[in-house]
PDB file of C-alpha atoms and ligand atoms in Angstrom:
ATOM      1  CA  MET A   1     -72.702 -40.001  25.506  1.00 56.00           C
ATOM      2  CA  ALA A   2     -69.970 -38.228  23.937  1.00 67.00           C
ATOM      3  CA  LEU A   3     -66.422 -38.081  25.045  1.00 77.00           C
ATOM      4  CA  PRO A   4     -65.517 -35.552  27.433  1.00 76.00           C
ATOM      5  CA  THR A   5     -62.955 -33.403  25.891  1.00 88.00           C
ATOM      6  CA  LYS A   6     -62.009 -32.241  22.090  1.00 96.00           C
ATOM      7  CA  ASP A   7     -59.020 -34.478  21.736  1.00 98.00           C
ATOM      8  CA  LEU A   8     -57.994 -38.169  22.909  1.00 98.00           C
ATOM      9  CA  ILE A   9     -54.704 -38.034  24.335  1.00 98.00           C
ATOM     10  CA  ASP A  10     -54.958 -40.884  26.830  1.00 98.00           C
ATOM     11  CA  LEU A  11     -57.202 -43.188  28.765  1.00 98.00           C
ATOM     12  CA  GLU A  12     -56.074 -41.308  32.113  1.00 96.00           C
ATOM     13  CA  PHE A  13     -58.330 -38.655  30.955  1.00 95.00           C
ATOM     14  CA  LEU A  14     -61.329 -40.936  30.533  1.00 97.00           C
ATOM     15  CA  THR A  15     -63.853 -42.487  33.172  1.00 97.00           C
ATOM     16  CA  ALA A  16     -64.443 -46.227  33.387  1.00 98.00           C
ATOM     17  CA  GLU A  17     -67.926 -45.826  32.015  1.00 97.00           C
ATOM     18  CA  GLU A  18     -66.354 -43.618  29.035  1.00 97.00           C
ATOM     19  CA  ILE A  19     -63.703 -46.579  28.206  1.00 98.00           C
ATOM     20  CA  MET A  20     -66.635 -48.878  28.590  1.00 98.00           C
ATOM     21  CA  GLU A  21     -68.867 -46.905  26.006  1.00 97.00           C
ATOM     22  CA  ILE A  22     -65.955 -47.168  23.559  1.00 97.00           C
ATOM     23  CA  LEU A  23     -65.657 -50.849  23.678  1.00 98.00           C
ATOM     24  CA  GLU A  24     -69.268 -51.388  23.569  1.00 98.00           C
ATOM     25  CA  THR A  25     -69.536 -49.469  20.437  1.00 97.00           C
ATOM     26  CA  ALA A  26     -66.784 -51.483  19.231  1.00 98.00           C
ATOM     27  CA  LYS A  27     -68.680 -54.585  19.114  1.00 98.00           C
ATOM     28  CA  PRO A  28     -71.309 -53.841  16.519  1.00 98.00           C
ATOM     29  CA  MET A  29     -68.395 -52.207  14.500  1.00 98.00           C
ATOM     30  CA  LYS A  30     -66.688 -55.721  14.548  1.00 98.00           C
ATOM     31  CA  ASP A  31     -69.791 -57.001  13.169  1.00 98.00           C
ATOM     32  CA  VAL A  32     -69.671 -54.740  10.461  1.00 98.00           C
ATOM     33  CA  LEU A  33     -66.115 -55.985   9.628  1.00 97.00           C
ATOM     34  CA  LYS A  34     -67.552 -59.484   9.302  1.00 97.00           C
ATOM     35  CA  ARG A  35     -69.910 -58.326   6.365  1.00 97.00           C
ATOM     36  CA  LYS A  36     -69.266 -59.004   2.727  1.00 97.00           C
ATOM     37  CA  ILE A  37     -69.886 -55.243   2.237  1.00 96.00           C
ATOM     38  CA  LYS A  38     -67.929 -53.636   5.099  1.00 96.00           C
ATOM     39  CA  THR A  39     -68.951 -49.925   4.428  1.00 97.00           C
ATOM     40  CA  VAL A  40     -71.414 -47.919   6.436  1.00 97.00           C
ATOM     41  CA  PRO A  41     -72.504 -44.473   6.227  1.00 97.00           C
ATOM     42  CA  ALA A  42     -71.719 -43.127   9.859  1.00 97.00           C
ATOM     43  CA  LEU A  43     -69.041 -40.696   8.891  1.00 97.00           C
ATOM     44  CA  ARG A  44     -70.090 -39.701   5.182  1.00 97.00           C
ATOM     45  CA  GLY A  45     -69.040 -35.973   4.643  1.00 97.00           C
ATOM     46  CA  LYS A  46     -66.363 -36.167   7.306  1.00 97.00           C
ATOM     47  CA  THR A  47     -62.487 -36.135   6.741  1.00 98.00           C
ATOM     48  CA  VAL A  48     -59.944 -37.670   8.794  1.00 98.00           C
ATOM     49  CA  ALA A  49     -56.230 -37.525   8.387  1.00 98.00           C
ATOM     50  CA  THR A  50     -53.463 -39.194   9.476  1.00 98.00           C
ATOM     51  CA  LEU A  51     -50.341 -37.540  10.486  1.00 97.00           C
ATOM     52  CA  PHE A  52     -47.461 -39.462  11.128  1.00 96.00           C
ATOM     53  CA  TYR A  53     -43.938 -38.554  12.243  1.00 95.00           C
ATOM     54  CA  GLU A  54     -42.957 -42.137  13.023  1.00 94.00           C
ATOM     55  CA  ASN A  55     -43.047 -45.398  11.452  1.00 93.00           C
ATOM     56  CA  SER A  56     -46.138 -47.460  11.826  1.00 96.00           C
ATOM     57  CA  THR A  57     -47.966 -50.341  10.307  1.00 96.00           C
ATOM     58  CA  ARG A  58     -50.566 -51.364  12.284  1.00 97.00           C
ATOM     59  CA  THR A  59     -51.987 -48.145  13.804  1.00 98.00           C
ATOM     60  CA  ARG A  60     -51.738 -46.015  10.415  1.00 97.00           C
ATOM     61  CA  LEU A  61     -53.524 -48.585   8.438  1.00 98.00           C
ATOM     62  CA  SER A  62     -56.130 -49.643  10.957  1.00 98.00           C
ATOM     63  CA  PHE A  63     -57.198 -45.810  11.530  1.00 98.00           C
ATOM     64  CA  GLU A  64     -57.157 -45.432   7.726  1.00 98.00           C
ATOM     65  CA  LEU A  65     -59.443 -48.476   7.104  1.00 98.00           C
ATOM     66  CA  ALA A  66     -61.613 -47.705  10.066  1.00 98.00           C
ATOM     67  CA  ALA A  67     -62.139 -44.244   8.686  1.00 98.00           C
ATOM     68  CA  LYS A  68     -63.005 -45.596   5.141  1.00 98.00           C
ATOM     69  CA  TYR A  69     -65.250 -48.452   6.301  1.00 98.00           C
ATOM     70  CA  LEU A  70     -67.294 -45.552   8.266  1.00 98.00           C
ATOM     71  CA  SER A  71     -67.426 -43.566   4.681  1.00 98.00           C
ATOM     72  CA  ALA A  72     -65.270 -40.734   5.910  1.00 98.00           C
ATOM     73  CA  GLY A  73     -62.641 -39.191   3.191  1.00 98.00           C
ATOM     74  CA  THR A  74     -59.007 -40.030   4.493  1.00 98.00           C
ATOM     75  CA  CYS A  75     -55.854 -38.664   3.601  1.00 96.00           C
ATOM     76  CA  ASN A  76     -52.400 -39.832   4.774  1.00 95.00           C
ATOM     77  CA  ILE A  77     -49.471 -37.338   5.487  1.00 93.00           C
ATOM     78  CA  SER A  78     -45.954 -38.617   6.508  1.00 88.00           C
ATOM     79  CA  SER A  79     -43.242 -36.162   7.817  1.00 84.00           C
ATOM     80  CA  SER A  80     -40.659 -37.376   5.266  1.00 83.00           C
ATOM     81  CA  ALA A  81     -43.027 -36.684   2.246  1.00 78.00           C
ATOM     82  CA  SER A  82     -44.524 -33.545   3.559  1.00 81.00           C
ATOM     83  CA  SER A  83     -43.517 -29.897   4.037  1.00 84.00           C
ATOM     84  CA  VAL A  84     -42.492 -31.081   7.486  1.00 81.00           C
ATOM     85  CA  ALA A  85     -39.187 -32.197   5.856  1.00 78.00           C
ATOM     86  CA  LYS A  86     -38.763 -28.558   4.797  1.00 86.00           C
ATOM     87  CA  GLY A  87     -39.078 -27.440   8.391  1.00 87.00           C
ATOM     88  CA  GLU A  88     -42.726 -26.542   8.982  1.00 90.00           C
ATOM     89  CA  SER A  89     -43.882 -26.618  12.526  1.00 94.00           C
ATOM     90  CA  LEU A  90     -46.423 -28.961  13.967  1.00 95.00           C
ATOM     91  CA  GLN A  91     -48.810 -26.268  14.653  1.00 95.00           C
ATOM     92  CA  ASP A  92     -48.743 -24.861  11.046  1.00 96.00           C
ATOM     93  CA  THR A  93     -48.985 -28.272   9.573  1.00 95.00           C
ATOM     94  CA  GLY A  94     -52.089 -28.790  11.682  1.00 97.00           C
ATOM     95  CA  ARG A  95     -53.512 -25.283  11.001  1.00 97.00           C
ATOM     96  CA  THR A  96     -53.226 -26.259   7.255  1.00 96.00           C
ATOM     97  CA  LEU A  97     -55.162 -29.276   7.504  1.00 96.00           C
ATOM     98  CA  ASP A  98     -57.807 -27.127   9.618  1.00 97.00           C
ATOM     99  CA  ALA A  99     -57.947 -24.737   6.697  1.00 98.00           C
ATOM    100  CA  MET A 100     -58.853 -27.830   4.580  1.00 97.00           C
ATOM    101  CA  GLY A 101     -61.778 -28.632   6.555  1.00 97.00           C
ATOM    102  CA  THR A 102     -60.218 -31.649   8.378  1.00 98.00           C
ATOM    103  CA  ASP A 103     -62.597 -33.265  11.029  1.00 98.00           C
ATOM    104  CA  ILE A 104     -60.324 -35.444  12.818  1.00 98.00           C
ATOM    105  CA  ILE A 105     -56.506 -35.619  12.804  1.00 98.00           C
ATOM    106  CA  ILE A 106     -54.700 -38.712  13.905  1.00 98.00           C
ATOM    107  CA  ILE A 107     -51.255 -38.067  15.122  1.00 98.00           C
ATOM    108  CA  ARG A 108     -48.132 -40.314  15.971  1.00 97.00           C
ATOM    109  CA  HIS A 109     -44.908 -38.314  17.032  1.00 96.00           C
ATOM    110  CA  ASN A 110     -41.626 -39.441  18.652  1.00 94.00           C
ATOM    111  CA  MET A 111     -42.182 -36.700  21.039  1.00 96.00           C
ATOM    112  CA  SER A 112     -44.246 -37.317  24.259  1.00 97.00           C
ATOM    113  CA  GLY A 113     -46.737 -34.108  24.339  1.00 98.00           C
ATOM    114  CA  ALA A 114     -47.001 -33.598  20.532  1.00 97.00           C
ATOM    115  CA  PRO A 115     -50.634 -34.698  20.403  1.00 98.00           C
ATOM    116  CA  LYS A 116     -51.651 -32.418  23.114  1.00 98.00           C
ATOM    117  CA  LEU A 117     -49.837 -29.525  21.587  1.00 97.00           C
ATOM    118  CA  LEU A 118     -51.271 -30.061  18.261  1.00 98.00           C
ATOM    119  CA  GLY A 119     -54.844 -30.316  19.861  1.00 98.00           C
ATOM    120  CA  GLU A 120     -54.213 -26.968  21.336  1.00 98.00           C
ATOM    121  CA  ALA A 121     -53.410 -25.132  17.863  1.00 98.00           C
ATOM    122  CA  VAL A 122     -56.342 -26.836  15.674  1.00 98.00           C
ATOM    123  CA  ASN A 123     -60.089 -26.957  15.841  1.00 98.00           C
ATOM    124  CA  ALA A 124     -60.349 -30.476  14.245  1.00 98.00           C
ATOM    125  CA  ARG A 125     -60.314 -33.330  17.187  1.00 98.00           C
ATOM    126  CA  VAL A 126     -56.977 -34.875  17.673  1.00 98.00           C
ATOM    127  CA  ILE A 127     -56.624 -38.365  18.372  1.00 98.00           C
ATOM    128  CA  ASN A 128     -53.009 -39.476  19.975  1.00 98.00           C
ATOM    129  CA  ALA A 129     -51.786 -42.872  17.935  1.00 98.00           C
ATOM    130  CA  GLY A 130     -48.654 -42.930  20.100  1.00 98.00           C
ATOM    131  CA  ASP A 131     -46.671 -40.480  21.175  1.00 98.00           C
ATOM    132  CA  GLY A 132     -42.772 -40.867  22.439  1.00 96.00           C
ATOM    133  CA  THR A 133     -42.880 -42.913  25.441  1.00 95.00           C
ATOM    134  CA  HIS A 134     -46.144 -41.371  27.163  1.00 97.00           C
ATOM    135  CA  ALA A 135     -49.271 -43.070  25.359  1.00 98.00           C
ATOM    136  CA  HIS A 136     -50.958 -45.216  23.020  1.00 98.00           C
ATOM    137  CA  PRO A 137     -54.709 -44.998  24.137  1.00 98.00           C
ATOM    138  CA  THR A 138     -56.032 -46.898  21.105  1.00 98.00           C
ATOM    139  CA  GLN A 139     -53.402 -49.703  21.487  1.00 98.00           C
ATOM    140  CA  ALA A 140     -54.825 -49.934  25.159  1.00 98.00           C
ATOM    141  CA  LEU A 141     -58.419 -49.839  23.838  1.00 98.00           C
ATOM    142  CA  LEU A 142     -57.913 -52.686  21.340  1.00 98.00           C
ATOM    143  CA  ASP A 143     -56.183 -54.656  24.243  1.00 98.00           C
ATOM    144  CA  LEU A 144     -58.925 -54.259  26.709  1.00 98.00           C
ATOM    145  CA  PHE A 145     -61.397 -55.334  24.010  1.00 98.00           C
ATOM    146  CA  THR A 146     -59.497 -58.449  23.283  1.00 98.00           C
ATOM    147  CA  ILE A 147     -59.361 -59.419  27.119  1.00 98.00           C
ATOM    148  CA  LEU A 148     -62.833 -58.341  27.234  1.00 98.00           C
ATOM    149  CA  GLU A 149     -63.838 -60.504  24.409  1.00 98.00           C
ATOM    150  CA  ARG A 150     -61.845 -63.605  25.349  1.00 98.00           C
ATOM    151  CA  LYS A 151     -62.411 -63.353  29.113  1.00 98.00           C
ATOM    152  CA  GLY A 152     -66.037 -61.933  29.296  1.00 98.00           C
ATOM    153  CA  GLN A 153     -64.782 -59.334  32.008  1.00 97.00           C
ATOM    154  CA  ILE A 154     -61.921 -57.340  32.948  1.00 98.00           C
ATOM    155  CA  LYS A 155     -62.643 -56.438  36.780  1.00 98.00           C
ATOM    156  CA  GLY A 156     -60.676 -58.881  38.993  1.00 98.00           C
ATOM    157  CA  LEU A 157     -58.307 -60.307  36.316  1.00 98.00           C
ATOM    158  CA  THR A 158     -54.675 -60.377  36.954  1.00 98.00           C
ATOM    159  CA  VAL A 159     -52.802 -58.743  33.983  1.00 98.00           C
ATOM    160  CA  THR A 160     -49.067 -58.787  33.906  1.00 98.00           C
ATOM    161  CA  ILE A 161     -47.492 -56.388  31.548  1.00 98.00           C
ATOM    162  CA  LEU A 162     -44.096 -57.786  30.639  1.00 98.00           C
ATOM    163  CA  GLY A 163     -40.790 -56.365  29.213  1.00 96.00           C
ATOM    164  CA  ASP A 164     -39.452 -52.726  28.412  1.00 93.00           C
ATOM    165  CA  ILE A 165     -41.905 -51.036  30.713  1.00 96.00           C
ATOM    166  CA  LEU A 166     -39.591 -47.647  30.746  1.00 94.00           C
ATOM    167  CA  HIS A 167     -39.932 -47.060  26.928  1.00 92.00           C
ATOM    168  CA  SER A 168     -43.395 -48.257  26.441  1.00 96.00           C
ATOM    169  CA  ARG A 169     -46.358 -46.101  26.003  1.00 97.00           C
ATOM    170  CA  VAL A 170     -48.549 -49.133  25.521  1.00 98.00           C
ATOM    171  CA  ALA A 171     -47.699 -50.212  29.202  1.00 98.00           C
ATOM    172  CA  ARG A 172     -48.632 -46.802  30.413  1.00 98.00           C
ATOM    173  CA  SER A 173     -52.028 -46.817  28.608  1.00 98.00           C
ATOM    174  CA  ASN A 174     -52.669 -50.195  29.559  1.00 98.00           C
ATOM    175  CA  ILE A 175     -51.931 -49.303  33.237  1.00 98.00           C
ATOM    176  CA  TRP A 176     -54.631 -46.393  33.117  1.00 98.00           C
ATOM    177  CA  GLY A 177     -57.248 -48.704  31.085  1.00 98.00           C
ATOM    178  CA  LEU A 178     -56.970 -51.864  33.130  1.00 98.00           C
ATOM    179  CA  THR A 179     -56.955 -50.201  36.603  1.00 98.00           C
ATOM    180  CA  LYS A 180     -60.041 -48.073  36.038  1.00 98.00           C
ATOM    181  CA  LEU A 181     -61.753 -51.187  35.010  1.00 98.00           C
ATOM    182  CA  GLY A 182     -60.877 -53.057  38.087  1.00 98.00           C
ATOM    183  CA  ALA A 183     -58.008 -55.300  37.043  1.00 98.00           C
ATOM    184  CA  HIS A 184     -55.027 -56.300  39.193  1.00 98.00           C
ATOM    185  CA  VAL A 185     -51.953 -54.917  37.103  1.00 98.00           C
ATOM    186  CA  ARG A 186     -48.496 -56.200  37.536  1.00 98.00           C
ATOM    187  CA  VAL A 187     -45.451 -55.069  35.558  1.00 98.00           C
ATOM    188  CA  CYS A 188     -42.119 -57.279  35.102  1.00 98.00           C
ATOM    189  CA  GLY A 189     -39.025 -56.182  33.573  1.00 96.00           C
ATOM    190  CA  PRO A 190     -35.342 -55.512  34.332  1.00 95.00           C
ATOM    191  CA  PRO A 191     -34.917 -52.838  37.317  1.00 94.00           C
ATOM    192  CA  THR A 192     -33.199 -50.551  34.647  1.00 92.00           C
ATOM    193  CA  LEU A 193     -36.172 -50.651  32.188  1.00 93.00           C
ATOM    194  CA  MET A 194     -38.851 -49.809  35.226  1.00 96.00           C
ATOM    195  CA  PRO A 195     -39.865 -46.397  35.752  1.00 95.00           C
ATOM    196  CA  THR A 196     -40.485 -45.213  39.071  1.00 91.00           C
ATOM    197  CA  GLU A 197     -44.176 -43.848  38.582  1.00 92.00           C
ATOM    198  CA  VAL A 198     -45.773 -47.151  37.752  1.00 95.00           C
ATOM    199  CA  GLU A 199     -46.454 -48.067  41.527  1.00 96.00           C
ATOM    200  CA  GLN A 200     -48.271 -44.767  41.929  1.00 96.00           C
ATOM    201  CA  MET A 201     -50.401 -45.599  38.707  1.00 96.00           C
ATOM    202  CA  GLY A 202     -51.641 -48.722  40.351  1.00 97.00           C
ATOM    203  CA  ALA A 203     -49.089 -51.448  39.251  1.00 98.00           C
ATOM    204  CA  LYS A 204     -47.322 -53.935  41.230  1.00 98.00           C
ATOM    205  CA  VAL A 205     -43.656 -54.354  40.255  1.00 98.00           C
ATOM    206  CA  TYR A 206     -42.009 -57.428  39.771  1.00 98.00           C
ATOM    207  CA  TYR A 207     -38.537 -58.395  38.715  1.00 98.00           C
ATOM    208  CA  ASP A 208     -38.849 -62.030  38.719  1.00 98.00           C
ATOM    209  CA  ILE A 209     -40.823 -63.431  35.552  1.00 98.00           C
ATOM    210  CA  ASP A 210     -42.045 -66.561  37.200  1.00 97.00           C
ATOM    211  CA  GLU A 211     -43.531 -64.472  40.220  1.00 98.00           C
ATOM    212  CA  ALA A 212     -45.060 -62.263  37.808  1.00 98.00           C
ATOM    213  CA  LEU A 213     -46.719 -65.133  35.856  1.00 98.00           C
ATOM    214  CA  GLU A 214     -47.842 -67.151  38.793  1.00 98.00           C
ATOM    215  CA  GLY A 215     -51.752 -66.981  38.709  1.00 98.00           C
ATOM    216  CA  ALA A 216     -51.907 -64.378  36.085  1.00 98.00           C
ATOM    217  CA  ASP A 217     -54.894 -64.599  33.654  1.00 98.00           C
ATOM    218  CA  VAL A 218     -53.341 -62.434  30.692  1.00 98.00           C
ATOM    219  CA  VAL A 219     -49.736 -61.163  29.794  1.00 98.00           C
ATOM    220  CA  ASN A 220     -49.153 -58.535  27.598  1.00 98.00           C
ATOM    221  CA  VAL A 221     -45.422 -58.994  25.970  1.00 98.00           C
ATOM    222  CA  LEU A 222     -43.852 -55.703  25.059  1.00 97.00           C
ATOM    223  CA  ARG A 223     -41.490 -55.398  22.258  1.00 92.00           C
ATOM    224  CA  ILE A 224     -37.784 -54.496  23.389  1.00 86.00           C
ATOM    225  CA  GLN A 225     -37.644 -51.022  21.996  1.00 78.00           C
ATOM    226  CA  LEU A 226     -34.085 -50.977  20.662  1.00 73.00           C
ATOM    227  CA  GLU A 227     -34.606 -47.847  18.866  1.00 69.00           C
ATOM    228  CA  ARG A 228     -35.402 -46.037  22.238  1.00 67.00           C
ATOM    229  CA  GLN A 229     -32.584 -47.608  24.255  1.00 65.00           C
ATOM    230  CA  GLN A 230     -29.866 -45.819  25.771  1.00 63.00           C
ATOM    231  CA  LYS A 231     -26.657 -48.000  26.047  1.00 68.00           C
ATOM    232  CA  GLY A 232     -26.054 -50.135  29.194  1.00 71.00           C
ATOM    233  CA  LEU A 233     -29.490 -50.675  30.342  1.00 77.00           C
ATOM    234  CA  PHE A 234     -29.174 -54.615  30.190  1.00 80.00           C
ATOM    235  CA  PRO A 235     -25.774 -56.712  29.305  1.00 77.00           C
ATOM    236  CA  SER A 236     -27.094 -58.148  25.936  1.00 84.00           C
ATOM    237  CA  ILE A 237     -29.990 -59.239  24.111  1.00 87.00           C
ATOM    238  CA  GLU A 238     -29.212 -62.999  25.003  1.00 89.00           C
ATOM    239  CA  GLU A 239     -29.499 -62.155  28.557  1.00 90.00           C
ATOM    240  CA  TYR A 240     -32.476 -60.126  28.277  1.00 91.00           C
ATOM    241  CA  ALA A 241     -34.266 -63.094  26.351  1.00 92.00           C
ATOM    242  CA  LYS A 242     -32.927 -65.390  29.128  1.00 94.00           C
ATOM    243  CA  CYS A 243     -34.596 -63.643  32.036  1.00 95.00           C
ATOM    244  CA  TYR A 244     -37.639 -61.929  30.332  1.00 96.00           C
ATOM    245  CA  ALA A 245     -38.770 -63.861  27.173  1.00 97.00           C
ATOM    246  CA  MET A 246     -42.332 -65.279  27.207  1.00 98.00           C
ATOM    247  CA  THR A 247     -40.836 -68.645  26.466  1.00 97.00           C
ATOM    248  CA  GLU A 248     -42.821 -71.964  25.603  1.00 97.00           C
ATOM    249  CA  GLU A 249     -41.545 -73.273  28.970  1.00 97.00           C
ATOM    250  CA  ARG A 250     -42.941 -70.247  31.019  1.00 98.00           C
ATOM    251  CA  LEU A 251     -46.096 -70.728  29.093  1.00 97.00           C
ATOM    252  CA  LYS A 252     -46.615 -74.412  30.120  1.00 97.00           C
ATOM    253  CA  ARG A 253     -45.779 -73.454  33.811  1.00 97.00           C
ATOM    254  CA  ALA A 254     -48.436 -70.594  33.669  1.00 98.00           C
ATOM    255  CA  LYS A 255     -52.259 -71.082  34.257  1.00 98.00           C
ATOM    256  CA  SER A 256     -53.477 -73.293  31.175  1.00 97.00           C
ATOM    257  CA  ASP A 257     -55.943 -70.344  29.915  1.00 98.00           C
ATOM    258  CA  LEU A 258     -53.379 -67.583  29.884  1.00 98.00           C
ATOM    259  CA  LEU A 259     -54.016 -65.178  27.273  1.00 98.00           C
ATOM    260  CA  VAL A 260     -51.066 -63.876  25.618  1.00 98.00           C
ATOM    261  CA  LEU A 261     -51.156 -60.491  24.118  1.00 98.00           C
ATOM    262  CA  HIS A 262     -48.503 -58.520  21.996  1.00 98.00           C
ATOM    263  CA  PRO A 263     -49.093 -55.083  20.528  1.00 98.00           C
ATOM    264  CA  GLY A 264     -46.676 -55.846  17.545  1.00 95.00           C
ATOM    265  CA  PRO A 265     -44.628 -55.581  15.788  1.00 95.00           C
ATOM    266  CA  MET A 266     -42.642 -58.724  17.423  1.00 96.00           C
ATOM    267  CA  ASN A 267     -39.259 -59.527  17.731  1.00 92.00           C
ATOM    268  CA  ARG A 268     -39.633 -63.334  17.712  1.00 94.00           C
ATOM    269  CA  THR A 269     -36.040 -63.770  18.382  1.00 89.00           C
ATOM    270  CA  ILE A 270     -35.952 -61.756  21.715  1.00 92.00           C
ATOM    271  CA  GLU A 271     -39.307 -61.416  23.705  1.00 94.00           C
ATOM    272  CA  ILE A 272     -41.792 -63.934  22.212  1.00 97.00           C
ATOM    273  CA  PRO A 273     -40.450 -66.952  20.472  1.00 96.00           C
ATOM    274  CA  THR A 274     -42.471 -68.402  17.461  1.00 97.00           C
ATOM    275  CA  ALA A 275     -43.874 -71.528  19.198  1.00 97.00           C
ATOM    276  CA  VAL A 276     -45.684 -68.834  21.608  1.00 98.00           C
ATOM    277  CA  ALA A 277     -46.529 -66.193  18.973  1.00 98.00           C
ATOM    278  CA  ASP A 278     -48.196 -68.704  16.780  1.00 97.00           C
ATOM    279  CA  SER A 279     -50.019 -70.583  19.707  1.00 97.00           C
ATOM    280  CA  ALA A 280     -53.819 -70.636  20.003  1.00 96.00           C
ATOM    281  CA  GLN A 281     -53.312 -68.692  23.261  1.00 98.00           C
ATOM    282  CA  CYS A 282     -51.605 -65.626  21.588  1.00 98.00           C
ATOM    283  CA  THR A 283     -53.907 -62.950  20.399  1.00 98.00           C
ATOM    284  CA  VAL A 284     -51.824 -60.909  18.337  1.00 98.00           C
ATOM    285  CA  GLU A 285     -53.799 -60.952  14.860  1.00 97.00           C
ATOM    286  CA  GLU A 286     -57.094 -61.033  16.676  1.00 98.00           C
ATOM    287  CA  GLN A 287     -55.695 -57.813  18.336  1.00 98.00           C
ATOM    288  CA  VAL A 288     -55.121 -56.359  14.894  1.00 98.00           C
ATOM    289  CA  THR A 289     -58.738 -57.046  13.913  1.00 98.00           C
ATOM    290  CA  ASN A 290     -60.071 -55.548  17.115  1.00 98.00           C
ATOM    291  CA  GLY A 291     -57.852 -52.408  16.442  1.00 98.00           C
ATOM    292  CA  VAL A 292     -59.938 -51.618  13.422  1.00 98.00           C
ATOM    293  CA  ALA A 293     -63.457 -52.137  15.300  1.00 98.00           C
ATOM    294  CA  CYS A 294     -62.069 -49.930  18.321  1.00 98.00           C
ATOM    295  CA  ARG A 295     -60.694 -47.024  15.926  1.00 98.00           C
ATOM    296  CA  MET A 296     -64.175 -47.271  14.122  1.00 98.00           C
ATOM    297  CA  ALA A 297     -65.974 -46.988  17.680  1.00 98.00           C
ATOM    298  CA  LEU A 298     -63.799 -44.106  18.465  1.00 98.00           C
ATOM    299  CA  LEU A 299     -64.106 -42.280  15.224  1.00 98.00           C
ATOM    300  CA  TYR A 300     -67.897 -42.757  15.156  1.00 97.00           C
ATOM    301  CA  LEU A 301     -68.321 -41.309  19.102  1.00 97.00           C
ATOM    302  CA  MET A 302     -65.610 -38.329  18.201  1.00 96.00           C
ATOM    303  CA  SER A 303     -67.745 -37.422  15.136  1.00 94.00           C
ATOM    304  CA  GLY A 304     -70.845 -36.983  17.098  1.00 86.00           C
ATOM    305  CA  GLY A 305     -71.926 -40.436  17.196  1.00 77.00           C
ATOM    306  CA  GLY A 306     -74.414 -40.311  14.527  1.00 56.00           C
ATOM    307  CA  GLN A 307     -76.198 -37.180  15.917  1.00 60.00           C
ATOM    308  CA  ASP A 308     -75.387 -35.338  12.429  1.00 51.00           C
ATOM    309  CA  GLU A 309     -77.385 -38.205  10.706  1.00 46.00           C
TER     310      GLU A 309
HETATM  311  N1   CP B 401     -48.815 -51.693  17.963  1.00 50.45           N
HETATM  312  C1   CP B 401     -48.256 -50.671  17.100  1.00 50.45           C
HETATM  313  O1   CP B 401     -48.582 -49.665  17.415  1.00 50.45           O
HETATM  314  O2   CP B 401     -47.799 -51.018  15.965  1.00 50.45           O
HETATM  315  P1   CP B 401     -47.582 -50.168  14.750  1.00 50.45           P
HETATM  316  O3   CP B 401     -46.146 -49.382  15.202  1.00 50.45           O
HETATM  317  O4   CP B 401     -47.270 -50.779  13.647  1.00 50.45           O
HETATM  318  O5   CP B 401     -48.464 -48.990  14.393  1.00 50.45           O
END
């Protein structure tokens, strides 16, 4: 089964079956990562470009490694080191990549909607690697994969997404993916960081962290996005941490097998103290590995799933 649209903008536009196909394809990809020689020829002759207008460690590097492990040609463009800095438009940059024969463009942008705009301007397939506060579909895929691998299922689980929901593209994409796969989704954070549309997306809103964690199987702790904050959304960082940090005490009170996810990068002094971040229940490094496998699966499926071979 091929994915339904040319571009991957968000999990909102995929069915549960299509999401599951990506997760199932990621399983053998993870096996490839465990081999001594990690390269397979699935994308030989294809070219993948990463076009990042915003900083990234995990997403950019894991897409680049995923493409390399599948034997694709890769190139990386950052806005500061390209003609974007001279005023070139997103569409013209995309058309330039098209003219050079790029098959897949991975884009991160600080403006919500930029990947959709790029996809409409180019022939290459476009993958959203995070756009503003809108969506981060591949982060949600790797989070789903991690939950599935650790818990054996997603249907029926209670998953709490904790923190700065308002500015979080990770939260939005996770809500789409988790609800489509049958999880009960709770979102918890200060009222000023809670967008109105989350309930319509199928999540239940909590403002009290202890209530939100009671009986939860998974908590996904979000980074407090200081770079996107407007002034006055909470009194102070200390106050925020007191009310909403995933502390060791809260971990002890929760279900003994509570899984703690964090998309990274972590603020260890704010939302997740070191004792929890480095605990056996926290999957942050596992998520990074799974991110490479999920992105290999997506690149493979978006390149025709081996049909060219
Ligand atoms: N989780 C995530 O998107 O991390 P980066 O910003 O480092 O890519």
